[in-house]
XYZ file of C-alpha atoms in Angstrom:
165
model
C 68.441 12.556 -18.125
C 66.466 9.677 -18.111
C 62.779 10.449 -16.135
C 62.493 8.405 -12.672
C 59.652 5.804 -12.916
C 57.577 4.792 -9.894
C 57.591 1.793 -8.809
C 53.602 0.352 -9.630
C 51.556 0.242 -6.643
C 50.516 -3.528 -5.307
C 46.947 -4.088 -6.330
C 44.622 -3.741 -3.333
C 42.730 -7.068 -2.980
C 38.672 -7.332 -3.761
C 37.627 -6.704 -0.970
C 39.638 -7.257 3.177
C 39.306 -11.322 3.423
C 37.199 -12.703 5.793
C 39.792 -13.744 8.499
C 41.186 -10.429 8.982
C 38.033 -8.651 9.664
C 38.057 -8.302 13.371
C 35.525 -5.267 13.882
C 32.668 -4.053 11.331
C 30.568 -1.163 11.534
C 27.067 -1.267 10.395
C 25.514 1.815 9.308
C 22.260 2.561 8.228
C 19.796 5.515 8.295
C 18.038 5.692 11.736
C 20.058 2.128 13.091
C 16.201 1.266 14.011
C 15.867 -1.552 11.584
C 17.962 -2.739 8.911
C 21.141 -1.883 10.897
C 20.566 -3.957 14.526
C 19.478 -6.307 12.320
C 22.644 -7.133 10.741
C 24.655 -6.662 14.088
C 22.542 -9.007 15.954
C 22.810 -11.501 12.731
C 26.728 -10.941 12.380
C 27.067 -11.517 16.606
C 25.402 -14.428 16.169
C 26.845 -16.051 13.408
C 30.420 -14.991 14.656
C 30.444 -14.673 17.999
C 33.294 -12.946 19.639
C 35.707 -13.015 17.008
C 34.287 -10.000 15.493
C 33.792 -7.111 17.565
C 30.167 -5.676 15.903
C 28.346 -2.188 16.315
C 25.915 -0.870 14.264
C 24.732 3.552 13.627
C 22.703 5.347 12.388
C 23.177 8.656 10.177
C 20.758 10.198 11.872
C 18.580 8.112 14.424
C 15.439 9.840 15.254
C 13.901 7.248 17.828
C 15.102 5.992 21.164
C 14.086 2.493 20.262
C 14.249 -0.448 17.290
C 11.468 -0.720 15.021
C 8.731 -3.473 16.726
C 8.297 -5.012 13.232
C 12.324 -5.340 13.098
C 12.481 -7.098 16.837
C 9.360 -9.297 15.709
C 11.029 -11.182 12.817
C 14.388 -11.027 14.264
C 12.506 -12.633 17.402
C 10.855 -15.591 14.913
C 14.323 -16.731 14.870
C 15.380 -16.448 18.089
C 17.368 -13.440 18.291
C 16.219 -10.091 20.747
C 16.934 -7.020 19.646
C 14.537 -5.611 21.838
C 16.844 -3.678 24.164
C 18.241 -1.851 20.719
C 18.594 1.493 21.447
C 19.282 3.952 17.933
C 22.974 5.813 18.313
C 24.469 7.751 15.711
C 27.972 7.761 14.459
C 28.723 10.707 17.459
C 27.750 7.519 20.462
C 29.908 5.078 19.518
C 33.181 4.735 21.835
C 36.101 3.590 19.476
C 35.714 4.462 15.367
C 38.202 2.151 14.543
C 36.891 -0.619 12.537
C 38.179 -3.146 9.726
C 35.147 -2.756 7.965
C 32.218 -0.587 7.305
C 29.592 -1.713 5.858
C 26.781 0.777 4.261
C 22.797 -0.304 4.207
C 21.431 2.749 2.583
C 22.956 5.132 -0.223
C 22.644 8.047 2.508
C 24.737 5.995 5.119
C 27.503 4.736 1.968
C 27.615 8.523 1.156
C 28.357 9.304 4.915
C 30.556 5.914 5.019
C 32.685 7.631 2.847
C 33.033 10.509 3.806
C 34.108 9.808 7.669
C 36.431 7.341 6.673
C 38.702 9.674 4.210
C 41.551 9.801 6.776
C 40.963 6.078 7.679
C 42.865 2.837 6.895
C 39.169 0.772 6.897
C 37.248 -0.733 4.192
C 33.692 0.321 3.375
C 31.345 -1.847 1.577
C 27.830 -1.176 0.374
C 24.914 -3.584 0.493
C 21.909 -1.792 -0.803
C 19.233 -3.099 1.430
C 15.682 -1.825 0.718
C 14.320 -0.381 3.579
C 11.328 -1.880 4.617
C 9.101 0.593 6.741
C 8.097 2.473 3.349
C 5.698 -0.570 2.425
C 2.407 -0.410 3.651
C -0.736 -2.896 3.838
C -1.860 -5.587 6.559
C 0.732 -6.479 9.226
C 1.251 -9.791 7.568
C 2.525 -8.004 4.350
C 4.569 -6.035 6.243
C 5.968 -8.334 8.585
C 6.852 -10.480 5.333
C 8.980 -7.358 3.761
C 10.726 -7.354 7.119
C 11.576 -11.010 6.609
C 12.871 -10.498 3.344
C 15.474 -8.127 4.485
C 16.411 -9.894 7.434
C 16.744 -13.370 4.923
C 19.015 -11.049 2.854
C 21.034 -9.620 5.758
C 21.685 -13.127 6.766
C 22.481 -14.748 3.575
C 25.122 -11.411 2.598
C 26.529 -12.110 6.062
C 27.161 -16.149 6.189
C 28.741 -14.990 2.608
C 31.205 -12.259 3.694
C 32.696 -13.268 6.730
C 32.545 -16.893 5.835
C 30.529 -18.149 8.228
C 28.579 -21.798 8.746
C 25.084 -21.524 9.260
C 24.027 -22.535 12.651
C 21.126 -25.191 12.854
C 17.807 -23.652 14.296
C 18.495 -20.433 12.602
């Protein structure tokens, strides 16, 4: 009896391309910093044709990091009115992509999405409250993660870069 052979499986693609990403997930450690950063950035750069939230594993604050609203303010974008949820706040959990900030919140990306048809990405993003020094120095770290937040998001979802921003 000749052994049944299964048919091979069709190669899953890279990564979910860029015009079928309709809702993304942003997940970070305490969604006070790196997190609203990159949903205010992605909202900006694509509007309404992504539906955008961003979590926290476990936020521990009821507002966003001042250093994190300053810079994102420098460029015109409030983030102010931020206030941290966790993964238990948000309304829908169905999402295209998810895309993990930390290694704590790509662990816990993982996990919750075992039973999910959605894509999780991580984008290790150094997180910048643990450097210390003069406000200026800080401020600067800040601005490197946002510049990297922005540049990983134009890239992704394959976006042009606004003027003035």
């Amino acid at each position: 009896m000749a052994g049944f052979k299964r048919p091979p499986l069709p190669e899953k693609p890279a990564h979910l391309p860029a015009d079928e990403i309709n809702s993304v997930l942003f997940m970070c450690n305490f969604n006070s910093i790196r997190s609203p950063m990159a949903e205010a950035l992605t909202r900006h750069y694509c509007g309404h044709r992504i539906f955008v939230q961003s979590v926290g594993i476990r936020p521990d604050s009821d507002e966003v990091n001042p250093f994190a609203a300053t810079v994102m303010e420098e460029i015109g974008l409030d983030i102010s009115d931020h206030i941290p949820k966790g993964l238990d706040q948000i309304e829908d959990s169905s999402f295209d992509l998810i895309v993990s900030l930390s290694p704590e919140a790509h662990h816990t990306a993982l996990d919750w999405t075992r039973t999910m048809a959605c894509e999780v990405e991580y984008w290790p993003t150094l997180d910048p409250s643990l450097v210390s020094g003069n406000r200026e120095l800080i401020l600067d770290e800040y601005r490197k993660v946002r510049e990297m937040l922005k540049e990983r998001i134009l890239q992704r979802f394959d976006v042009m870069q606004s003027p003035g921003l």
